[in-house]
Short mmCIF file of C-alpha atoms and ligand atoms in Angstrom, two decimals:
data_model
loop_
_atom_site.label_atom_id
_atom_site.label_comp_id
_atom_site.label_asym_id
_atom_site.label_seq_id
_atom_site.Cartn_x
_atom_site.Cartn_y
_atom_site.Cartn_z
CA UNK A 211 163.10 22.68 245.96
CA UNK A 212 164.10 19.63 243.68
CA UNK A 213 161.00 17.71 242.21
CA UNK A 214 161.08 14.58 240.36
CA UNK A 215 157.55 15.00 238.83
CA UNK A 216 155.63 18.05 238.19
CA UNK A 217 152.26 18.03 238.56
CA UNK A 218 150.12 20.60 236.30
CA UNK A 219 146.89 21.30 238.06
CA UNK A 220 144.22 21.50 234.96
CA UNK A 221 140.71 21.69 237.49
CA UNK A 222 140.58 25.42 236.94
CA UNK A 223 140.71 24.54 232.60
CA UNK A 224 139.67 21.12 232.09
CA UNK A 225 137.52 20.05 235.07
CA UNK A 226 135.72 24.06 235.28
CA UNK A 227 135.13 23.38 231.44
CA UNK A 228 133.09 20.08 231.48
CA UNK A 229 130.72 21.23 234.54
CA UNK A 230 127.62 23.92 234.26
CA UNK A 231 128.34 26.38 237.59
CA UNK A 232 130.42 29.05 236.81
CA UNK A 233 132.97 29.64 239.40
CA UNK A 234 133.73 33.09 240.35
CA UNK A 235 136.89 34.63 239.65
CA UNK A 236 137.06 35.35 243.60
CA UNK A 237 137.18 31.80 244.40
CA UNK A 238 139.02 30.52 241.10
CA UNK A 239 141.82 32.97 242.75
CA UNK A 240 141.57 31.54 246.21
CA UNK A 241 142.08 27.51 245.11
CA UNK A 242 145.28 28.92 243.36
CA UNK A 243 146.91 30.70 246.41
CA UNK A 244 145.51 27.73 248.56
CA UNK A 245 147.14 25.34 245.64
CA UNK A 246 150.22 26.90 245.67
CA UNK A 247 150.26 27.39 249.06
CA UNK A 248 150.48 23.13 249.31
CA UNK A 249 153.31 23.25 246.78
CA UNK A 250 151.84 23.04 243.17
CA UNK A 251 154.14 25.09 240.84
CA UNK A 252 152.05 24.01 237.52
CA UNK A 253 148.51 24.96 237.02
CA UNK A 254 146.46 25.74 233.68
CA UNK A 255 143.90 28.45 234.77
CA UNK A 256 141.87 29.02 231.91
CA UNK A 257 141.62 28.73 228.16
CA UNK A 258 141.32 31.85 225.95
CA UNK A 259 138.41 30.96 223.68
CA UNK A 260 135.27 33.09 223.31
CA UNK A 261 133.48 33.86 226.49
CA UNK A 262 130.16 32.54 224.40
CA UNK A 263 131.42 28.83 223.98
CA UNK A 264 132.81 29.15 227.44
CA UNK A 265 131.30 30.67 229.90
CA UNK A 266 132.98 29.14 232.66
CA UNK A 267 136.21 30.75 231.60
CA UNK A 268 135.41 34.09 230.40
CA UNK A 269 137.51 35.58 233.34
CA UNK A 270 140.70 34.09 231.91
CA UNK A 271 142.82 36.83 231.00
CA UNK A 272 142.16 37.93 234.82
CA UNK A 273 143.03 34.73 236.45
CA UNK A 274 146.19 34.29 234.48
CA UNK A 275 147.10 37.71 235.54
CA UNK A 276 146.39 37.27 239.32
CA UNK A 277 148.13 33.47 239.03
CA UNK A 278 151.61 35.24 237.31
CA UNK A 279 151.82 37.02 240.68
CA UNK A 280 152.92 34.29 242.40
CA UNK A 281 156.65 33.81 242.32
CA UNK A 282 157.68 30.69 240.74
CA UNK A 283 154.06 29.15 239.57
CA UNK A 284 154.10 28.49 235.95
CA UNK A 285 151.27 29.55 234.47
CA UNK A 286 149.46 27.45 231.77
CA UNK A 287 146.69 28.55 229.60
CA UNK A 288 144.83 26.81 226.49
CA UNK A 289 144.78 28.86 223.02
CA UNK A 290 142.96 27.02 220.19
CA UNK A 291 144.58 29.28 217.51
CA UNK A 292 146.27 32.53 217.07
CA UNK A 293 143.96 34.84 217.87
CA UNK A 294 144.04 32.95 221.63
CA UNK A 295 147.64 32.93 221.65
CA UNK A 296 147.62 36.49 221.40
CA UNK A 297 145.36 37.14 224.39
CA UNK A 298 147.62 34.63 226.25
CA UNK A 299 150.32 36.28 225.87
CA UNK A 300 149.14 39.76 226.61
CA UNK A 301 147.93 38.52 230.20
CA UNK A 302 151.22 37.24 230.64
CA UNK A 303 151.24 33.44 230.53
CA UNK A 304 154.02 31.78 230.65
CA UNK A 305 152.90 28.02 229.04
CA UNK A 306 150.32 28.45 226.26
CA UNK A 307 148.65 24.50 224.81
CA UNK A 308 147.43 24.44 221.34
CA UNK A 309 145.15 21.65 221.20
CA UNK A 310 145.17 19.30 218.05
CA UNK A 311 142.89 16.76 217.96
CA UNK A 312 144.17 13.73 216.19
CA UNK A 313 141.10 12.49 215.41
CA UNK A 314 139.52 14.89 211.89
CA UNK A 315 135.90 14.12 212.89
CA UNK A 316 136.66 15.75 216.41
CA UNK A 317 138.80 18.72 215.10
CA UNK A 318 135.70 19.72 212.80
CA UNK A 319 133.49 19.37 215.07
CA UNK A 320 135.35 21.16 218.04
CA UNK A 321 137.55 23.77 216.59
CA UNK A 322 135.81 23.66 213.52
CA UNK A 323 138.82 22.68 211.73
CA UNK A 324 140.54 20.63 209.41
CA UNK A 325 143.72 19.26 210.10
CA UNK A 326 145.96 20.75 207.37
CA UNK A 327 143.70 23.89 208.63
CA UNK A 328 144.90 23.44 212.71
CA UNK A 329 148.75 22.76 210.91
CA UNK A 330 148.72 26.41 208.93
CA UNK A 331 147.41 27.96 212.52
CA UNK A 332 150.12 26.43 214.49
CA UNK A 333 152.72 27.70 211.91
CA UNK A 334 151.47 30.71 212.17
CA UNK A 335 151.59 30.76 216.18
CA UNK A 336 155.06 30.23 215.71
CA UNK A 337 155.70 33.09 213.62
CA UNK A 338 154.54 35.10 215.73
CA UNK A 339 156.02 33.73 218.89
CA UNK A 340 159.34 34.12 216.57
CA UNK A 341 158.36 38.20 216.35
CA UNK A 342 158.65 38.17 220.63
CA UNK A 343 161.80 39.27 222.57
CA UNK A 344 162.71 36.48 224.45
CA UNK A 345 161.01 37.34 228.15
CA UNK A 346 157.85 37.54 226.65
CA UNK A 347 157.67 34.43 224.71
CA UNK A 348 156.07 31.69 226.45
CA UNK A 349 156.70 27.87 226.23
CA UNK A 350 154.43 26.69 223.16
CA UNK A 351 152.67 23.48 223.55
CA UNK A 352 151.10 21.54 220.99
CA UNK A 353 148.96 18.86 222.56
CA UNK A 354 148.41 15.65 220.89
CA UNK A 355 144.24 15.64 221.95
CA UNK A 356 142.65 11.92 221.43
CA UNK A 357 145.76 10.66 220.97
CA UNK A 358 145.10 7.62 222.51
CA UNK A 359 141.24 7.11 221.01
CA UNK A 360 137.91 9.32 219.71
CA UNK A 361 134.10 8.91 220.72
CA UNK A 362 133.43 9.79 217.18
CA UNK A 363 135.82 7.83 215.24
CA UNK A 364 137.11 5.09 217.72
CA UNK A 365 140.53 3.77 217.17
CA UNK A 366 143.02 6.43 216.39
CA UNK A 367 145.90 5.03 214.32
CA UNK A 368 149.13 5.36 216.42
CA UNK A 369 151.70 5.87 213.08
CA UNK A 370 149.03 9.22 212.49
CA UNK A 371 149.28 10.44 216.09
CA UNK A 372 153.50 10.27 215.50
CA UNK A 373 153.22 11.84 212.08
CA UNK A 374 151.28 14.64 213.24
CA UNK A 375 154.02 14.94 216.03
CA UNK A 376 156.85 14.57 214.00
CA UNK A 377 154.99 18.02 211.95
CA UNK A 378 154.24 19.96 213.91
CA UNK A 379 157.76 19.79 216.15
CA UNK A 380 159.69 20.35 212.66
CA UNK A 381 157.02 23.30 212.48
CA UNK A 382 159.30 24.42 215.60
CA UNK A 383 156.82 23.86 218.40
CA UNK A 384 158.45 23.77 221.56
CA UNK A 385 156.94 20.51 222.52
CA UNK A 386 154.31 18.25 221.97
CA UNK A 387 152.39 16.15 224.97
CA UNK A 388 150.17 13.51 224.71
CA UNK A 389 146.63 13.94 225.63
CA UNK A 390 144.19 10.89 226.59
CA UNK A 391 141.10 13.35 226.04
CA UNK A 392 138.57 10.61 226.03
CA UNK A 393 140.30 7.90 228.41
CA UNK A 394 140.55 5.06 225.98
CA UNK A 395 144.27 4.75 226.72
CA UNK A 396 146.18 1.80 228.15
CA UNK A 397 149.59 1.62 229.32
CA UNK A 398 151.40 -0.28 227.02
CA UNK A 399 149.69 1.70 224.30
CA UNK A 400 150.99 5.29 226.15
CA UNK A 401 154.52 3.08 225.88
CA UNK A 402 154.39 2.96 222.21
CA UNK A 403 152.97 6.44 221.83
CA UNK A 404 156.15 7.82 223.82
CA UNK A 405 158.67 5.82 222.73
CA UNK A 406 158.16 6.53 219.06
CA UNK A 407 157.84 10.26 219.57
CA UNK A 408 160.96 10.25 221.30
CA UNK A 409 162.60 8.51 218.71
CA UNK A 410 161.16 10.57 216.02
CA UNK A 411 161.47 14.13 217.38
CA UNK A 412 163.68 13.96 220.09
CA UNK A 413 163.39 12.81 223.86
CA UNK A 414 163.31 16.72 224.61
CA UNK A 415 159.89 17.53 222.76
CA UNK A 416 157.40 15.41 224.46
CA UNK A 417 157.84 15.65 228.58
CA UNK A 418 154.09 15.67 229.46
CA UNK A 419 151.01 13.61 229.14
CA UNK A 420 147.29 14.79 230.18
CA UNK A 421 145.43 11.80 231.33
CA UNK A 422 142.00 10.62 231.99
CA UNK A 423 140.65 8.48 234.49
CA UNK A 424 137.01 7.79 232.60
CA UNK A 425 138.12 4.11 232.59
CA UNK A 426 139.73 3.88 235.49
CA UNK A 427 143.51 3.52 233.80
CA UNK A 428 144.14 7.02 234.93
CA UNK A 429 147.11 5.66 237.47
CA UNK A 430 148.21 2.97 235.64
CA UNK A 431 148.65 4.85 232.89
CA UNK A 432 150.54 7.60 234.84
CA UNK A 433 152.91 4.96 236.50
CA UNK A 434 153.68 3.65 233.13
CA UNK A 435 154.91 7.38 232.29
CA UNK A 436 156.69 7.97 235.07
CA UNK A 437 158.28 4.60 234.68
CA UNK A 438 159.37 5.59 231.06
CA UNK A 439 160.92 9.10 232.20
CA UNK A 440 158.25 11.61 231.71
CA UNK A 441 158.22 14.48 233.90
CA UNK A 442 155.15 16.44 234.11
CA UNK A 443 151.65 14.65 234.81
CA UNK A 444 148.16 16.82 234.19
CA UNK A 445 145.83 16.25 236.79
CA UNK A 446 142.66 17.72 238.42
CA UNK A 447 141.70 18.29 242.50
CA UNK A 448 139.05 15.98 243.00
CA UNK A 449 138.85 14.99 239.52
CA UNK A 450 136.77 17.63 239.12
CA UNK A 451 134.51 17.58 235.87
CA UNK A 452 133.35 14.28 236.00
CA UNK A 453 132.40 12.11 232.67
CA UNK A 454 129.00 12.51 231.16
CA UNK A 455 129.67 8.79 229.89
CA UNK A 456 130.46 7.29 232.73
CA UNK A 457 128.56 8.46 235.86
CA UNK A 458 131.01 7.81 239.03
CA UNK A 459 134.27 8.32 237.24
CA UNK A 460 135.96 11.25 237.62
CA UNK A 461 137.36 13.40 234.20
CA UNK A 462 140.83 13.86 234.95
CA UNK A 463 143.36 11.77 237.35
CA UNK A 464 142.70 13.12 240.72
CA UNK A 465 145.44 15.02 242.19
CA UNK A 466 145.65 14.04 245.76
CA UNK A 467 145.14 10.36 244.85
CA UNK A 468 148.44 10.86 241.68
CA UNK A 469 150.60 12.67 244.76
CA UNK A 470 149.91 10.04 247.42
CA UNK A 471 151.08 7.94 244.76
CA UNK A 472 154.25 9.35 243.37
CA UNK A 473 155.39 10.44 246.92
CA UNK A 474 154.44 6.85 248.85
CA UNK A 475 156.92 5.36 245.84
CA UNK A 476 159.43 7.94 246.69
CA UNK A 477 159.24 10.23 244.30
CA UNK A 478 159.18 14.53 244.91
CA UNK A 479 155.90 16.32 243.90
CA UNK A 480 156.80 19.03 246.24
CA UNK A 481 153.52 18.81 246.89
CA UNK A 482 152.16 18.88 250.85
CA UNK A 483 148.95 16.10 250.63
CA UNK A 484 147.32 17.25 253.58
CA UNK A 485 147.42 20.93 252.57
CA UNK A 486 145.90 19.77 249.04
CA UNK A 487 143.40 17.78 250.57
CA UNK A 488 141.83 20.82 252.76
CA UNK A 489 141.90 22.63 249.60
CA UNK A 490 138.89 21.19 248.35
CA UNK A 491 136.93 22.69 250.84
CA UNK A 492 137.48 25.69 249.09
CA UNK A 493 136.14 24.03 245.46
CA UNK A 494 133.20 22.51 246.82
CA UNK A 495 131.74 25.65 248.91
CA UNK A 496 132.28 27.43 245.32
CA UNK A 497 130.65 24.78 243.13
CA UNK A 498 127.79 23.42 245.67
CA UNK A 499 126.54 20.19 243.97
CA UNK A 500 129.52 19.89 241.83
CA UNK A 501 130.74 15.94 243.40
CA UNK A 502 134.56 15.78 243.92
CA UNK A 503 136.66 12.57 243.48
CA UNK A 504 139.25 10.78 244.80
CA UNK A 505 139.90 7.75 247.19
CA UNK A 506 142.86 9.18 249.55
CA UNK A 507 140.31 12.30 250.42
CA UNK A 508 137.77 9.34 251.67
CA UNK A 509 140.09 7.09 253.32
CA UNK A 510 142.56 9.73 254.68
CA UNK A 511 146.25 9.68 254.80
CA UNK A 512 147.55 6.19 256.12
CA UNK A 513 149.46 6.26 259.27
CA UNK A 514 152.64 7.29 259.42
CA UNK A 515 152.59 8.46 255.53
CA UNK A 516 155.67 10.89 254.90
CA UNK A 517 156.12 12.96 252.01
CA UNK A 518 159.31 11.60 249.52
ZN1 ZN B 141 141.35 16.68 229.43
#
């Protein structure tokens, strides 16, 4: 199966992260098979942090292990630092994100770290990815969080966010992506963002961007990544997570709506809509009162819509 994009499902991380239900591992496991099952060959399951900050995840190791059982899925997982990298491996993932927020205000007050602090714990996730035979070392992902913005400091100095890049890639990172965490971002600013990474470190070190839709620039944003040659898009089914900033919006891009896209331009998700789209039954009888997004759910498929 050739794909021009890959989508990397992040509901079961990002969107079970931001909402209070916990979901249980039963049904987590289900909307994976029933993901896959419609095509989806990216999806980041969990993050290995304490089970006391979150909850929601505590079954990570588990769903990572149940996810690298089906042949051909990459499986993602979050690690904040070494420690989580560790665990990651162990359960056999074979993506692991480091998240550094490019904003100082936000690192302290989510990781409880400083940045030259969150720079010594990547180098030292690469030393010991370096100690790994080959097979067991998974791709290492540094993510570029508030990249585009903070809700504690505002505007986020674009020259920092490709310094910090530059860093952490000469570190020896596999790659970097760029993460909208707060959806401040605009097109022509995710333009700028990509371009000069690519010029600094190399077109090969940044092929992914996690967007958010809290504005509403969630598409337009991804379009404009697409259009530059970026290969891998984050989303969520049914945007799940929602904003506590702005009621009505949904957290991440919404899947279904970023693969009717993609494919009604022509372009291979691999991804079957309609099977995706009766996959959210599955989410919402697990999370009741948990609201999904997403306009092609509502409206349905247009007639005569056929996959790229
Ligand atoms: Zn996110």
């Amino acid at each position: 199966m050739t794909t021009d994009i890959l989508i990397s499902e992040v509901g079961l991380r990002d969107g079970l992260q931001s909402i209070q239900p916990i979901m249980p591992t039963a049904s987590k496991q289900a909307w994976i098979a029933a993901q896959y099952a419609a095509g989806c060959r990216e999806m980041e399951v969990g993050s290995f942090v304490p089970a006391g900050l979150l909850p929601q995840l505590a079954d990570t190791a588990e769903v990572v292990r149940f996810a690298a059982g089906l042949e051909g899925l990459c499986v993602a997982a979050l690690a904040p630092n070494l420690h989580g990298l560790r665990d990651a491996v162990a359960s056999g993932a074979h993506k692991v994100t480091l998240p550094f927020s490019m904003s100082e205000t936000h690192s302290r007050k989510n990781l409880n770290r400083t940045h030259a602090q969150v720079i010594a714990e990547i180098g030292s996730c690469v030393e010991f990815l370096e100690t790994l035979p080959g097979e067991r070392r998974p791709l290492f992902e540094v993510s570029l969080s508030t990249a585009f913005g903070c809700t504690l400091e505002g505007a986020v100095p674009e020259d920092r966010v490709l310094s910090f890049a530059q860093q952490v890639v000469e570190l020896g990172v596999d790659e970097v992506s760029l993460s909208d965490t707060t959806g401040y971002g605009n097109p022509y600013q995710l333009r700028r963002l990509v371009l000069g990474i690519w010029r600094n470190c190399g077109s090969d070190k940044l092929s992914g961007v996690h967007l958010h839709n809290t504005r509403g620039q969630g598409l337009a944003n991804a379009l404009m990544a697409v259009e530059l040659g970026i290969t891998t898009l984050d989303s969520s089914l049914g945007g799940i997570g929602g904003c506590p900033f702005a009621p009505g919006a949904s957290g991440n891009i919404v899947t279904e709506d970023l693969v009717f896209m993609l494919e009604s331009m022509g372009l291979s998700t691999g991804i079957d809509l309609a099977a995706l789209i009766d996959a959210r039954e599955l989410v919402t009888a697990a999370l009741p009162g948990v609201e999904l997004f997403g306009f092609t759910p509502d409206a349905g498929l247009p007639i005569g819509y056929k996959k790229a």
